[in-house]
Amino acid sequence: MSINKVVVAGSGVLGSQIAFQSAYQGFDVTVYDINEEMINKAKNTMAGYGPVYKKDIKATDARINSAMDNLSYSYDLSQAAKDADLVIEAVPEKLEIKGDFYQKLSEAAPKETIFASNSSTLVPSAIVSFTDRPARFLNLHFANHIWRNNTAEIMGTDQTDPAVYSEIVKFAKAIGMVPIEIKKEQPGYVLNSLLIPLLNAGAALWAQGVADPQTIDKTWMIGTGAPMGPFGIFDVVGLRTAYNITETTAQQSGDETLKQVADKLKEVIDDGYLGRENGKGFYTYPDPAFVKEDFLK
């Protein structure tokens, strides 16, 4: 495999996880974000993964320290990408933001650099025209909490070089993921094609005043045995990400119910509720109500 130096562009919920997991598995990783404030926030986020990895996967101090040593940071895209083998993009789920980023990245990165988008809702053919390398572009999508929920969904276009696709499958394995090879373009891949209808249905019940979030979650958890309901999942995903996806989908589809959901999510976000990333969303963390014994009674 020719991939050694990885740049992760965007240090939000999933971007930070992708960066730390790649560094944990021995890759030289540069975290890129738009300014010094975001970089400082990313450094604090990275420092927080050590205790989580110790608890969840019994990581040793030596492995965690090695991961931290493998991380560097930059808010200068040209500097970050100048010798990258792979750039994984995890910027906000807005086509205009991604398009602007890829136009700048195409100028900054070497011609042999592979570009991979972690986009949740945009298929690679929607983005590829913003790049200068259609043969070396594809989507690489991760589930949240990637050290545990270790899928990597890989989706190319009809222009993606099969050798590049194969290289990304190898990379996914090398960072501890199970590669999910998508045979054709599919909005939502496999995971979100299953998950998003559940989240939309739960959110619509809330937005239309049918039931409150805890009642909706409780019903799903009792009825299916699931460990959390749609609003617990929203908190894990991050409410800003959920809003961006819902608002984009509502615009594209003209679905009035989704627009209503997006508006409700925006109200919650504007009130300072972001989900697990800041400790408060539909639940309060680190001890959300849905993990307590009496929640399902």
GROMACS .gro file of N, CA and C in nm, residues 74-150:
model
  231
   74SER      N    1  -0.263   2.183   1.121
   74SER     CA    2  -0.237   2.298   1.035
   74SER      C    3  -0.369   2.365   0.995
   75TYR      N    4  -0.366   2.499   0.985
   75TYR     CA    5  -0.479   2.569   0.924
   75TYR      C    6  -0.435   2.633   0.792
   76ASP      N    7  -0.321   2.587   0.739
   76ASP     CA    8  -0.272   2.627   0.607
   76ASP      C    9  -0.288   2.506   0.515
   77LEU      N   10  -0.385   2.510   0.424
   77LEU     CA   11  -0.415   2.394   0.341
   77LEU      C   12  -0.297   2.356   0.252
   78SER      N   13  -0.230   2.453   0.195
   78SER     CA   14  -0.115   2.423   0.108
   78SER      C   15  -0.006   2.350   0.185
   79GLN      N   16   0.020   2.393   0.307
   79GLN     CA   17   0.121   2.328   0.390
   79GLN      C   18   0.076   2.188   0.430
   80ALA      N   19  -0.051   2.175   0.469
   80ALA     CA   20  -0.102   2.046   0.515
   80ALA      C   21  -0.098   1.941   0.406
   81ALA      N   22  -0.134   1.981   0.283
   81ALA     CA   23  -0.153   1.883   0.174
   81ALA      C   24  -0.032   1.864   0.086
   82LYS      N   25   0.077   1.933   0.112
   82LYS     CA   26   0.187   1.939   0.016
   82LYS      C   27   0.249   1.804  -0.015
   83ASP      N   28   0.246   1.711   0.081
   83ASP     CA   29   0.304   1.578   0.055
   83ASP      C   30   0.208   1.466   0.098
   84ALA      N   31   0.078   1.493   0.089
   84ALA     CA   32  -0.022   1.395   0.132
   84ALA      C   33  -0.038   1.282   0.031
   85ASP      N   34  -0.049   1.160   0.082
   85ASP     CA   35  -0.085   1.045  -0.003
   85ASP      C   36  -0.237   1.034  -0.014
   86LEU      N   37  -0.307   1.072   0.094
   86LEU     CA   38  -0.453   1.063   0.099
   86LEU      C   39  -0.507   1.181   0.178
   87VAL      N   40  -0.607   1.247   0.124
   87VAL     CA   41  -0.681   1.350   0.198
   87VAL      C   42  -0.823   1.299   0.218
   88ILE      N   43  -0.863   1.289   0.344
   88ILE     CA   44  -1.000   1.250   0.377
   88ILE      C   45  -1.074   1.377   0.419
   89GLU      N   46  -1.174   1.412   0.343
   89GLU     CA   47  -1.249   1.535   0.366
   89GLU      C   48  -1.370   1.508   0.455
   90ALA      N   49  -1.380   1.585   0.564
   90ALA     CA   50  -1.493   1.573   0.657
   90ALA      C   51  -1.542   1.713   0.692
   91VAL      N   52  -1.561   1.797   0.590
   91VAL     CA   53  -1.609   1.933   0.611
   91VAL      C   54  -1.762   1.931   0.614
   92PRO      N   55  -1.827   2.041   0.652
   92PRO     CA   56  -1.974   2.040   0.666
   92PRO      C   57  -2.047   1.990   0.542
   93GLU      N   58  -2.162   1.930   0.567
   93GLU     CA   59  -2.239   1.860   0.463
   93GLU      C   60  -2.319   1.958   0.378
   94LYS      N   61  -2.245   2.048   0.313
   94LYS     CA   62  -2.303   2.146   0.221
   94LYS      C   63  -2.223   2.140   0.093
   95LEU      N   64  -2.293   2.124  -0.021
   95LEU     CA   65  -2.223   2.107  -0.148
   95LEU      C   66  -2.135   2.227  -0.179
   96GLU      N   67  -2.183   2.349  -0.149
   96GLU     CA   68  -2.103   2.467  -0.182
   96GLU      C   69  -1.975   2.473  -0.100
   97ILE      N   70  -1.981   2.427   0.026
   97ILE     CA   71  -1.861   2.425   0.111
   97ILE      C   72  -1.764   2.320   0.061
   98LYS      N   73  -1.816   2.201   0.030
   98LYS     CA   74  -1.730   2.095  -0.020
   98LYS      C   75  -1.669   2.134  -0.155
   99GLY      N   76  -1.750   2.194  -0.241
   99GLY     CA   77  -1.701   2.233  -0.372
   99GLY      C   78  -1.587   2.333  -0.362
  100ASP      N   79  -1.603   2.434  -0.278
  100ASP     CA   80  -1.498   2.534  -0.259
  100ASP      C   81  -1.372   2.469  -0.203
  101PHE      N   82  -1.390   2.377  -0.108
  101PHE     CA   83  -1.275   2.310  -0.048
  101PHE      C   84  -1.198   2.230  -0.154
  102TYR      N   85  -1.269   2.152  -0.236
  102TYR     CA   86  -1.199   2.068  -0.333
  102TYR      C   87  -1.130   2.149  -0.443
  103GLN      N   88  -1.185   2.262  -0.478
  103GLN     CA   89  -1.117   2.347  -0.575
  103GLN      C   90  -0.984   2.397  -0.519
  104LYS      N   91  -0.983   2.434  -0.392
  104LYS     CA   92  -0.859   2.479  -0.328
  104LYS      C   93  -0.763   2.362  -0.306
  105LEU      N   94  -0.818   2.248  -0.265
  105LEU     CA   95  -0.734   2.131  -0.241
  105LEU      C   96  -0.667   2.084  -0.370
  106SER      N   97  -0.739   2.089  -0.481
  106SER     CA   98  -0.683   2.044  -0.608
  106SER      C   99  -0.559   2.123  -0.646
  107GLU      N  100  -0.556   2.250  -0.608
  107GLU     CA  101  -0.439   2.333  -0.635
  107GLU      C  102  -0.325   2.304  -0.537
  108ALA      N  103  -0.361   2.263  -0.416
  108ALA     CA  104  -0.261   2.248  -0.310
  108ALA      C  105  -0.194   2.112  -0.308
  109ALA      N  106  -0.266   2.007  -0.347
  109ALA     CA  107  -0.217   1.870  -0.329
  109ALA      C  108  -0.141   1.820  -0.451
  110PRO      N  109  -0.042   1.733  -0.433
  110PRO     CA  110   0.025   1.670  -0.546
  110PRO      C  111  -0.074   1.593  -0.633
  111LYS      N  112  -0.040   1.577  -0.760
  111LYS     CA  113  -0.132   1.515  -0.855
  111LYS      C  114  -0.163   1.370  -0.819
  112GLU      N  115  -0.072   1.304  -0.749
  112GLU     CA  116  -0.095   1.163  -0.715
  112GLU      C  117  -0.177   1.143  -0.587
  113THR      N  118  -0.205   1.251  -0.515
  113THR     CA  119  -0.282   1.240  -0.391
  113THR      C  120  -0.424   1.190  -0.419
  114ILE      N  121  -0.469   1.094  -0.339
  114ILE     CA  122  -0.606   1.044  -0.348
  114ILE      C  123  -0.695   1.133  -0.261
  115PHE      N  124  -0.812   1.168  -0.314
  115PHE     CA  125  -0.911   1.244  -0.238
  115PHE      C  126  -1.028   1.151  -0.203
  116ALA      N  127  -1.068   1.154  -0.076
  116ALA     CA  128  -1.181   1.074  -0.030
  116ALA      C  129  -1.274   1.160   0.054
  117SER      N  130  -1.402   1.159   0.021
  117SER     CA  131  -1.500   1.236   0.097
  117SER      C  132  -1.573   1.146   0.196
  118ASN      N  133  -1.589   1.195   0.317
  118ASN     CA  134  -1.668   1.125   0.418
  118ASN      C  135  -1.815   1.168   0.413
  119SER      N  136  -1.858   1.226   0.302
  119SER     CA  137  -1.995   1.277   0.292
  119SER      C  138  -2.098   1.170   0.327
  120SER      N  139  -2.198   1.211   0.406
  120SER     CA  140  -2.305   1.120   0.445
  120SER      C  141  -2.416   1.113   0.342
  121THR      N  142  -2.441   1.224   0.272
  121THR     CA  143  -2.559   1.231   0.186
  121THR      C  144  -2.527   1.255   0.039
  122LEU      N  145  -2.408   1.309   0.009
  122LEU     CA  146  -2.372   1.343  -0.128
  122LEU      C  147  -2.293   1.228  -0.191
  123VAL      N  148  -2.344   1.175  -0.302
  123VAL     CA  149  -2.271   1.069  -0.372
  123VAL      C  150  -2.149   1.130  -0.439
  124PRO      N  151  -2.047   1.049  -0.469
  124PRO     CA  152  -1.923   1.106  -0.523
  124PRO      C  153  -1.940   1.178  -0.656
  125SER      N  154  -2.035   1.136  -0.740
  125SER     CA  155  -2.053   1.204  -0.868
  125SER      C  156  -2.105   1.346  -0.850
  126ALA      N  157  -2.162   1.379  -0.733
  126ALA     CA  158  -2.208   1.515  -0.705
  126ALA      C  159  -2.092   1.608  -0.670
  127ILE      N  160  -1.979   1.551  -0.633
  127ILE     CA  161  -1.865   1.629  -0.584
  127ILE      C  162  -1.749   1.628  -0.683
  128VAL      N  163  -1.734   1.521  -0.760
  128VAL     CA  164  -1.611   1.496  -0.836
  128VAL      C  165  -1.577   1.609  -0.932
  129SER      N  166  -1.676   1.680  -0.985
  129SER     CA  167  -1.648   1.786  -1.082
  129SER      C  168  -1.571   1.902  -1.021
  130PHE      N  169  -1.571   1.915  -0.888
  130PHE     CA  170  -1.497   2.021  -0.822
  130PHE      C  171  -1.349   1.987  -0.808
  131THR      N  172  -1.311   1.863  -0.838
  131THR     CA  173  -1.172   1.820  -0.826
  131THR      C  174  -1.107   1.820  -0.964
  132ASP      N  175  -0.975   1.806  -0.963
  132ASP     CA  176  -0.901   1.797  -1.089
  132ASP      C  177  -0.853   1.654  -1.115
  133ARG      N  178  -0.909   1.555  -1.042
  133ARG     CA  179  -0.860   1.417  -1.052
  133ARG      C  180  -0.973   1.315  -1.035
  134PRO      N  181  -1.065   1.305  -1.129
  134PRO     CA  182  -1.177   1.213  -1.116
  134PRO      C  183  -1.137   1.067  -1.096
  135ALA      N  184  -1.023   1.027  -1.151
  135ALA     CA  185  -0.979   0.888  -1.135
  135ALA      C  186  -0.930   0.858  -0.994
  136ARG      N  187  -0.896   0.963  -0.919
  136ARG     CA  188  -0.840   0.946  -0.785
  136ARG      C  189  -0.932   1.004  -0.678
  137PHE      N  190  -1.062   1.002  -0.706
  137PHE     CA  191  -1.160   1.054  -0.611
  137PHE      C  192  -1.268   0.949  -0.585
  138LEU      N  193  -1.311   0.938  -0.459
  138LEU     CA  194  -1.418   0.848  -0.420
  138LEU      C  195  -1.468   0.888  -0.281
  139ASN      N  196  -1.571   0.823  -0.235
  139ASN     CA  197  -1.623   0.847  -0.101
  139ASN      C  198  -1.576   0.737  -0.006
  140LEU      N  199  -1.547   0.777   0.117
  140LEU     CA  200  -1.505   0.684   0.223
  140LEU      C  201  -1.578   0.726   0.348
  141HIS      N  202  -1.683   0.653   0.381
  141HIS     CA  203  -1.776   0.697   0.487
  141HIS      C  204  -1.765   0.609   0.610
  142PHE      N  205  -1.754   0.673   0.725
  142PHE     CA  206  -1.737   0.604   0.852
  142PHE      C  207  -1.862   0.620   0.940
  143ALA      N  208  -1.886   0.521   1.024
  143ALA     CA  209  -1.989   0.532   1.126
  143ALA      C  210  -1.931   0.603   1.248
  144ASN      N  211  -2.016   0.668   1.325
  144ASN     CA  212  -1.971   0.735   1.446
  144ASN      C  213  -1.917   0.633   1.547
  145HIS      N  214  -1.822   0.678   1.631
  145HIS     CA  215  -1.750   0.591   1.724
  145HIS      C  216  -1.678   0.481   1.646
  146ILE      N  217  -1.590   0.524   1.556
  146ILE     CA  218  -1.533   0.431   1.459
  146ILE      C  219  -1.442   0.326   1.522
  147TRP      N  220  -1.391   0.350   1.642
  147TRP     CA  221  -1.307   0.250   1.706
  147TRP      C  222  -1.390   0.128   1.749
  148ARG      N  223  -1.523   0.148   1.764
  148ARG     CA  224  -1.612   0.036   1.796
  148ARG      C  225  -1.699  -0.002   1.676
  149ASN      N  226  -1.763   0.098   1.618
  149ASN     CA  227  -1.853   0.075   1.505
  149ASN      C  228  -1.771   0.086   1.376
  150ASN      N  229  -1.689  -0.015   1.353
  150ASN     CA  230  -1.578   0.000   1.259
  150ASN      C  231  -1.611  -0.043   1.116
   0.00000   0.00000   0.00000
